[in-house]
PDB file of C-alpha atoms in Angstrom:
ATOM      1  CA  UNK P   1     -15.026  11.929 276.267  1.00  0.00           C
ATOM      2  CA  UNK P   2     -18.713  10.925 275.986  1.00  0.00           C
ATOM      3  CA  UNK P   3     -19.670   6.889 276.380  1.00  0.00           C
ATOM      4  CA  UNK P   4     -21.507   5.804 273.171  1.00  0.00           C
ATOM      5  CA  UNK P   5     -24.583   4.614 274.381  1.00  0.00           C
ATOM      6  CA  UNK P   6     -26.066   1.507 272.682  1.00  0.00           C
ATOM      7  CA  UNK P   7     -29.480   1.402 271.017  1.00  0.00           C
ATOM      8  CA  UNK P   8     -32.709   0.955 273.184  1.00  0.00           C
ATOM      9  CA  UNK P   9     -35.147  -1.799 271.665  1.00  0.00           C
ATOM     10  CA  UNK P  10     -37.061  -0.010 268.978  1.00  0.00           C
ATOM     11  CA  UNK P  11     -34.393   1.727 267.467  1.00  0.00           C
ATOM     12  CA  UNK P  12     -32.659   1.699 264.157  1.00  0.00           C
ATOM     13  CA  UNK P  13     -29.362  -0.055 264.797  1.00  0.00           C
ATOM     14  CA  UNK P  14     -30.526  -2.162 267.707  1.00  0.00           C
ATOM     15  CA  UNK P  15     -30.155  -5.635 266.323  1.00  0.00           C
ATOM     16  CA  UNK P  16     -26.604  -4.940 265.167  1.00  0.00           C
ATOM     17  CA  UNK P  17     -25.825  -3.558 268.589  1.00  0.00           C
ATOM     18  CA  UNK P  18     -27.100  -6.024 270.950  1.00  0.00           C
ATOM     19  CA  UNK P  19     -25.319  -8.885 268.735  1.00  0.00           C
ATOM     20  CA  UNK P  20     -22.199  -7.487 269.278  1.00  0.00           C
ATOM     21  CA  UNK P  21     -22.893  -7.187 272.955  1.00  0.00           C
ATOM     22  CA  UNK P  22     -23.803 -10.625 273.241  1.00  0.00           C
ATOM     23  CA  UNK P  23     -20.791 -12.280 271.078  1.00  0.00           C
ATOM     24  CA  UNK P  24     -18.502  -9.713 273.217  1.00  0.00           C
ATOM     25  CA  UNK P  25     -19.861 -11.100 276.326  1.00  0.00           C
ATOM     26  CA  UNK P  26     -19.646 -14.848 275.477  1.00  0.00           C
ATOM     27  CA  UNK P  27     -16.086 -14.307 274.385  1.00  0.00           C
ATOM     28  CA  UNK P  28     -15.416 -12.225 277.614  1.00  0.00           C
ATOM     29  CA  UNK P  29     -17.150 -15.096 280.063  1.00  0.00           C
ATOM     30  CA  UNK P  30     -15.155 -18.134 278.276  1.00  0.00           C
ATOM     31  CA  UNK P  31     -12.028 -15.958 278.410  1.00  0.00           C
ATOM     32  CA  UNK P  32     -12.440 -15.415 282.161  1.00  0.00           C
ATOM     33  CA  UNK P  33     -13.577 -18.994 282.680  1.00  0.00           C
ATOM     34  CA  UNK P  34     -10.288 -20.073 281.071  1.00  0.00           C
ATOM     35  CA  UNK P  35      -7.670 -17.820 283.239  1.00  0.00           C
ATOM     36  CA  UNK P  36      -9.551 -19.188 286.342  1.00  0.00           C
ATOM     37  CA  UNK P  37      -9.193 -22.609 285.387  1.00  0.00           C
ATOM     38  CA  UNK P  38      -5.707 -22.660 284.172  1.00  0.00           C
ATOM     39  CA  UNK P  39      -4.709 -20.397 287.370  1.00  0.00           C
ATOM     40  CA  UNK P  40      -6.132 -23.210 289.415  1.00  0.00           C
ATOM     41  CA  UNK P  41      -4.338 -25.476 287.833  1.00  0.00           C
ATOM     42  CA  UNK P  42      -0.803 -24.035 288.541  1.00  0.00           C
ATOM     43  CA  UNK P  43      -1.775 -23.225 292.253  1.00  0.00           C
ATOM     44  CA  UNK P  44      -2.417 -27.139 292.767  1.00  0.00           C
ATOM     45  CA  UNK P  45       0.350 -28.705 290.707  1.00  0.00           C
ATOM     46  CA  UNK P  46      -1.825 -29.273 287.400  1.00  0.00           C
ATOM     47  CA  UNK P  47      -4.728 -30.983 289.315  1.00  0.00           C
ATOM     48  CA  UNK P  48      -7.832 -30.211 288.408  1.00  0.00           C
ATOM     49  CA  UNK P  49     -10.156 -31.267 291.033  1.00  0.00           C
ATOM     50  CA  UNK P  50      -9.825 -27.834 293.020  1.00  0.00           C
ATOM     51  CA  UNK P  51     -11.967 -25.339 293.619  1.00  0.00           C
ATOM     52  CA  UNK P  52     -10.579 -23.049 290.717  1.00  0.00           C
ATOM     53  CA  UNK P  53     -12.403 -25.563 288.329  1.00  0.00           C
ATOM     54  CA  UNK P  54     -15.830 -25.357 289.989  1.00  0.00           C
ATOM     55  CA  UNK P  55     -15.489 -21.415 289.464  1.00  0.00           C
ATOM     56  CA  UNK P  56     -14.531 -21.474 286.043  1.00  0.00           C
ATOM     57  CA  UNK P  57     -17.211 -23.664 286.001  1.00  0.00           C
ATOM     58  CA  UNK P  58     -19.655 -21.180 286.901  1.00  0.00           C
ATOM     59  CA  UNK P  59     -18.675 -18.747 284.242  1.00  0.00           C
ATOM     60  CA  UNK P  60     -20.235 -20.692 281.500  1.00  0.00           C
ATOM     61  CA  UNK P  61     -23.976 -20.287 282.302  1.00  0.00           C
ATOM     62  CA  UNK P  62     -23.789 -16.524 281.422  1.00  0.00           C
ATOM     63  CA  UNK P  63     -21.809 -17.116 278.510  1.00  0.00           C
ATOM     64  CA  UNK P  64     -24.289 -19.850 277.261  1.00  0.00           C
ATOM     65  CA  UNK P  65     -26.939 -17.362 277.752  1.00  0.00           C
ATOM     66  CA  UNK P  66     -25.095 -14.852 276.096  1.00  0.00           C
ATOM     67  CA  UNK P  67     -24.420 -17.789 273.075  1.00  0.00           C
ATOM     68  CA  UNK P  68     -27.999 -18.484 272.855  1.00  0.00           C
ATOM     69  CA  UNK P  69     -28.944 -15.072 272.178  1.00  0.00           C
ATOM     70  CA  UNK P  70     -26.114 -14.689 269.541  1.00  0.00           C
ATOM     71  CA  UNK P  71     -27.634 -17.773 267.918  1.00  0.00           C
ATOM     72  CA  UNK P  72     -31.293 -16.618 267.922  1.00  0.00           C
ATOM     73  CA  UNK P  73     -30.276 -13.538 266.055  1.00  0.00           C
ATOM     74  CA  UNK P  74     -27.646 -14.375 264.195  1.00  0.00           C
ATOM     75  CA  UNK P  75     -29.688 -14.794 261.227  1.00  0.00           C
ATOM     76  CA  UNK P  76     -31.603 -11.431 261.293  1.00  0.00           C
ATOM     77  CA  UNK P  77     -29.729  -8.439 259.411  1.00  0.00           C
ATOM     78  CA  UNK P  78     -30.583  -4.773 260.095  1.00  0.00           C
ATOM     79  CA  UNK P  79     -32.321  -3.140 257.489  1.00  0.00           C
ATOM     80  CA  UNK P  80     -30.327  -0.965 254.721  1.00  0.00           C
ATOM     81  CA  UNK P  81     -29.840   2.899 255.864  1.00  0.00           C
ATOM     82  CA  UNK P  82     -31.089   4.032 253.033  1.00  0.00           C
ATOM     83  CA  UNK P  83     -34.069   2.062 252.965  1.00  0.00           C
ATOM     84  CA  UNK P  84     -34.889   3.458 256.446  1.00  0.00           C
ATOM     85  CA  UNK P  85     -34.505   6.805 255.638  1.00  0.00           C
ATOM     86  CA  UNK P  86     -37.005   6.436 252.161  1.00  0.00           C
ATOM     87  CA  UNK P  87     -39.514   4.959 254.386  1.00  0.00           C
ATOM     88  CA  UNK P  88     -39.069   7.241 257.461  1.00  0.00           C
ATOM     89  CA  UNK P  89     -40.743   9.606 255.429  1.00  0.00           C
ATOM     90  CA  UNK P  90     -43.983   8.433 255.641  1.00  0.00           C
ATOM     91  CA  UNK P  91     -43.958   9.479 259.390  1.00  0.00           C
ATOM     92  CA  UNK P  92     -46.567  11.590 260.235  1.00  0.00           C
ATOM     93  CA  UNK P  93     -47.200  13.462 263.081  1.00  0.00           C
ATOM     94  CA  UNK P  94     -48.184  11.256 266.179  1.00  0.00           C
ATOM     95  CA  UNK P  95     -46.719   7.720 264.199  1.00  0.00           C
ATOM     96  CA  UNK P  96     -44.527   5.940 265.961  1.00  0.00           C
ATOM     97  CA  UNK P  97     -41.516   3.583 263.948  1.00  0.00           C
ATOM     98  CA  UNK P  98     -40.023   0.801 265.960  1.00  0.00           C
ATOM     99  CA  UNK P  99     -36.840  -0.934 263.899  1.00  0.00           C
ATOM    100  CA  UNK P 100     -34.583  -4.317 264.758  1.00  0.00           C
ATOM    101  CA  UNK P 101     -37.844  -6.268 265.985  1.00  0.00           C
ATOM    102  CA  UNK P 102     -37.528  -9.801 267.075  1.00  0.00           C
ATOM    103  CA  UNK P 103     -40.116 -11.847 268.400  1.00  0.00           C
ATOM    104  CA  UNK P 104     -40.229 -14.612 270.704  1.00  0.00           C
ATOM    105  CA  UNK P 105     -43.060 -17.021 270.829  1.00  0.00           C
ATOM    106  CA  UNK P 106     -43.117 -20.692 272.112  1.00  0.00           C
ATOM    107  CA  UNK P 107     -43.382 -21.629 268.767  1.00  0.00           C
ATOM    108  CA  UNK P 108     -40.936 -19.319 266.634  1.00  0.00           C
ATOM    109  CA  UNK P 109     -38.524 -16.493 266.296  1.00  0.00           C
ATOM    110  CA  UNK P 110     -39.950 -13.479 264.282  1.00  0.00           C
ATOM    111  CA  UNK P 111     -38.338 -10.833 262.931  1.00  0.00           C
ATOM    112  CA  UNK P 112     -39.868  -7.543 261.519  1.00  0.00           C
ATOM    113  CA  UNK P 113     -37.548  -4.681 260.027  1.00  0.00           C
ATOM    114  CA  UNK P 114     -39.945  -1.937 261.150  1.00  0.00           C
ATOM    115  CA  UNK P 115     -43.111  -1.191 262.451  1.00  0.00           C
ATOM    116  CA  UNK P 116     -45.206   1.601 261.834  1.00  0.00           C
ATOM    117  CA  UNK P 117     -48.079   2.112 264.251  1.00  0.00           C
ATOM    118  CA  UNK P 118     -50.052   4.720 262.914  1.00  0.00           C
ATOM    119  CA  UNK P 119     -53.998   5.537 264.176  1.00  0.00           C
ATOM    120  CA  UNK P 120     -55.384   2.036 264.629  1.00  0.00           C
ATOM    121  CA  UNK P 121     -53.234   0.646 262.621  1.00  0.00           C
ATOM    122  CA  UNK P 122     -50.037  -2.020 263.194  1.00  0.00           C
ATOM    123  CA  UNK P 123     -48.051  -1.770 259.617  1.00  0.00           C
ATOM    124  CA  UNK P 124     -44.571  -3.746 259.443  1.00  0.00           C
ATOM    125  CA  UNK P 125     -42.040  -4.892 257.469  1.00  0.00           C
ATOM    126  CA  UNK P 126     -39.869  -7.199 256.765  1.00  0.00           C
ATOM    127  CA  UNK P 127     -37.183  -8.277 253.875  1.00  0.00           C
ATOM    128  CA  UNK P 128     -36.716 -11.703 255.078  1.00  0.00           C
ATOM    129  CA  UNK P 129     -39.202 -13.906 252.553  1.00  0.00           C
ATOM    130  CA  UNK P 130     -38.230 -16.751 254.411  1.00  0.00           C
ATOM    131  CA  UNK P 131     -40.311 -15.165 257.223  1.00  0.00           C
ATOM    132  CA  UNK P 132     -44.031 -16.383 257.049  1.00  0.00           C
ATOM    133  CA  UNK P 133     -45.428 -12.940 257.343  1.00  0.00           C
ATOM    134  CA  UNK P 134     -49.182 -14.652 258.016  1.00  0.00           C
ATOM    135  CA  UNK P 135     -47.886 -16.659 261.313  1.00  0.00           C
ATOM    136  CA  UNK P 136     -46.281 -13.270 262.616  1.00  0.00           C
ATOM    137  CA  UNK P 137     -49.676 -11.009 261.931  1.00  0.00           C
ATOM    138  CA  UNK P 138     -51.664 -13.784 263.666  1.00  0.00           C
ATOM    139  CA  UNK P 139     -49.482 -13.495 266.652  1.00  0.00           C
ATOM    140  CA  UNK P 140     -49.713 -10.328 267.010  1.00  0.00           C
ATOM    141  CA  UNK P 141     -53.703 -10.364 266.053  1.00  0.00           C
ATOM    142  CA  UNK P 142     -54.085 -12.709 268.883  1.00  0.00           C
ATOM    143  CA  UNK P 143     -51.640 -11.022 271.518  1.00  0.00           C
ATOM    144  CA  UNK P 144     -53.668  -7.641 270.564  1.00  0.00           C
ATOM    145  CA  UNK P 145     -56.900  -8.974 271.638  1.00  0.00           C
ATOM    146  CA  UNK P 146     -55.505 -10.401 274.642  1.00  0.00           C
ATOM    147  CA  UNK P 147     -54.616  -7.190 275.963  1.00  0.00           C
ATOM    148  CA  UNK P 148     -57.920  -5.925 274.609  1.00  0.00           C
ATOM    149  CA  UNK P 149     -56.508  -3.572 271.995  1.00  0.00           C
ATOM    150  CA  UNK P 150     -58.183  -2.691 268.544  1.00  0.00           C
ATOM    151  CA  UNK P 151     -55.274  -2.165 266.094  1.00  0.00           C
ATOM    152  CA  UNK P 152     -55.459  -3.355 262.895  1.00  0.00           C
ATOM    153  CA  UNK P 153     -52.447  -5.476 261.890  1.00  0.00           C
ATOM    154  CA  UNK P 154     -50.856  -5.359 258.127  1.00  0.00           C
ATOM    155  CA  UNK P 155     -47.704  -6.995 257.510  1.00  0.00           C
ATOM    156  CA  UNK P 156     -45.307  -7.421 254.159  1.00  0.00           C
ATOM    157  CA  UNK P 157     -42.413  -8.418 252.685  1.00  0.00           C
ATOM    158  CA  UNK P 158     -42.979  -6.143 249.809  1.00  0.00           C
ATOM    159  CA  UNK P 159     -41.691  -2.771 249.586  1.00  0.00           C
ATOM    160  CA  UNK P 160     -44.604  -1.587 247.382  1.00  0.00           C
ATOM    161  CA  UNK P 161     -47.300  -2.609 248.882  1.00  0.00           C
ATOM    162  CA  UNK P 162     -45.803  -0.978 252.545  1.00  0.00           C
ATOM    163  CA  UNK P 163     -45.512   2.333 250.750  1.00  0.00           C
ATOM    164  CA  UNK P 164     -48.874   2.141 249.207  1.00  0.00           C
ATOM    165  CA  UNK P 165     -50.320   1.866 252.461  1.00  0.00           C
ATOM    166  CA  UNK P 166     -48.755   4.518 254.206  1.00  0.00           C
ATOM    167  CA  UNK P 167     -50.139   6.624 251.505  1.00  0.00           C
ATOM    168  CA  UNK P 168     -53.708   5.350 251.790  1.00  0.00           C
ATOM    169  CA  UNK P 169     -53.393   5.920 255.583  1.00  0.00           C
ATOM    170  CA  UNK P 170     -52.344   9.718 255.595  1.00  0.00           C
ATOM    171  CA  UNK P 171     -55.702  10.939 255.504  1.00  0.00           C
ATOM    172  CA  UNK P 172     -56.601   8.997 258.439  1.00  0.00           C
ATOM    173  CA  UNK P 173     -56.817  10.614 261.667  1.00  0.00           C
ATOM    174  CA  UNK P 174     -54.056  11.284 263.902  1.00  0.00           C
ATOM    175  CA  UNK P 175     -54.389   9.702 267.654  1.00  0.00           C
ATOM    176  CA  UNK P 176     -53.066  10.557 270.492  1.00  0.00           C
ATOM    177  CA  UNK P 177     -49.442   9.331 271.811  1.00  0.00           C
ATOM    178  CA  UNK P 178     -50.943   7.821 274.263  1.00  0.00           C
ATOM    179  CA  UNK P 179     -53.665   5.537 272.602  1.00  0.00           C
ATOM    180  CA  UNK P 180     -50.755   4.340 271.173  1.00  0.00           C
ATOM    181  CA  UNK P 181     -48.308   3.681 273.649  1.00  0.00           C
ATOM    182  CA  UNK P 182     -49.586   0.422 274.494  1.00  0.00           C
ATOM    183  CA  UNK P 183     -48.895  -0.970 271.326  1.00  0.00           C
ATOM    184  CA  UNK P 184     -46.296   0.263 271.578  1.00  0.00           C
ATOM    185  CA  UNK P 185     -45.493  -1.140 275.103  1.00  0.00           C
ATOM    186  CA  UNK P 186     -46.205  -5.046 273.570  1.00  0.00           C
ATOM    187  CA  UNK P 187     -44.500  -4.487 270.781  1.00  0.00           C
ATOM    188  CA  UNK P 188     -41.015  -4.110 272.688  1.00  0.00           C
ATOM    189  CA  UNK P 189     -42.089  -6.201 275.585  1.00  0.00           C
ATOM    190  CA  UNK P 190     -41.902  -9.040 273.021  1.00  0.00           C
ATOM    191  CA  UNK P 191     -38.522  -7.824 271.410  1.00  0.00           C
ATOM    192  CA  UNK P 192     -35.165 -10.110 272.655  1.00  0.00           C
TER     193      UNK P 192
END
């Protein structure tokens, strides 16, 4: 019987996938932290000051990281499957699509539904109006020029205008795979 394997960062279906992880591996790490504390206490006659208590202890740093991660993206939802598939076919040849991003900066949490990098161009999405699209393009304006890349960024929350320009970019040319893969590259760098 094959092992489902869970969505790399990028992918349609990632979000979904690693908050499950991360809520099943909080839950597992309190659980475990709990049997080793109540086993210490019935080796040493209900006393808790025994080295059963330091261990179970121990267990809740990785299930507070594992909380904080569920808390981050707890409000980001994956992007309808149907909407994916209408705008998956604006792919063209070389294009990469990147789904389930979300950002990290010192400042914020940013979520994009997709990305389309396509030529010089960064194109994304993203339902969420709450979202201020202009602080996320800016970010990514500035962490492009850092790295000394030329994309152009374009970001939305409306459907219309992403579809309009994916038309008005198919008769651009097509670059290589690997002009892009550095985009690429910072784009999922950045990704939780």
């Amino acid at each position: 019987m094959k092992k489902k394997q869970k969505p790399a960062k990028g992918t349609y279906g990632y979000l979904n996938s690693i908050k499950k992880n991360a809520l099943a591996h909080t839950l597992l790490m309190v659980a475990i932290g709990l049997l080793v504390f109540v086993i210490g206490l019935l080796l040493n006659k209900m006393e808790a000051t025994n080295i059963f208590t330091v261990i179970a202890f121990l267990f809740v740093l990785p299930a507070a990281k594992s909380f904080v991660t569920v808390v981050v993206l707890l409000p980001f939802k994956q992007m309808d499957a149907r909407k994916k598939e209408k705008l998956d076919r604006y792919k063209k040849g070389s294009d990469e699509i990147l789904y389930d991003l979300v950002f990290t900066s010192s400042e914020r949490v940013m979520h994009l539904d997709c990305v389309y990098i396509t030529g010089s161009q960064i194109i994304g999405y993203t339902e969420r109006n709450k979202d201020n699209v202009k602080k996320i393009e800016e970010y990514l304006k500035k962490e492009l020029e850092i790295r000394q890349l030329t994309h152009h960024v374009f970001l939305t929350t409306n459907e219309k205008q992403l579809e309009s320009r994916m038309v008005l970019r198919t008769g651009q040319e097509q670059w290589e795979k690997e002009a892009m893969e550095p985009v690429k590259e910072m784009l999922l760098l950045f990704t939780i």
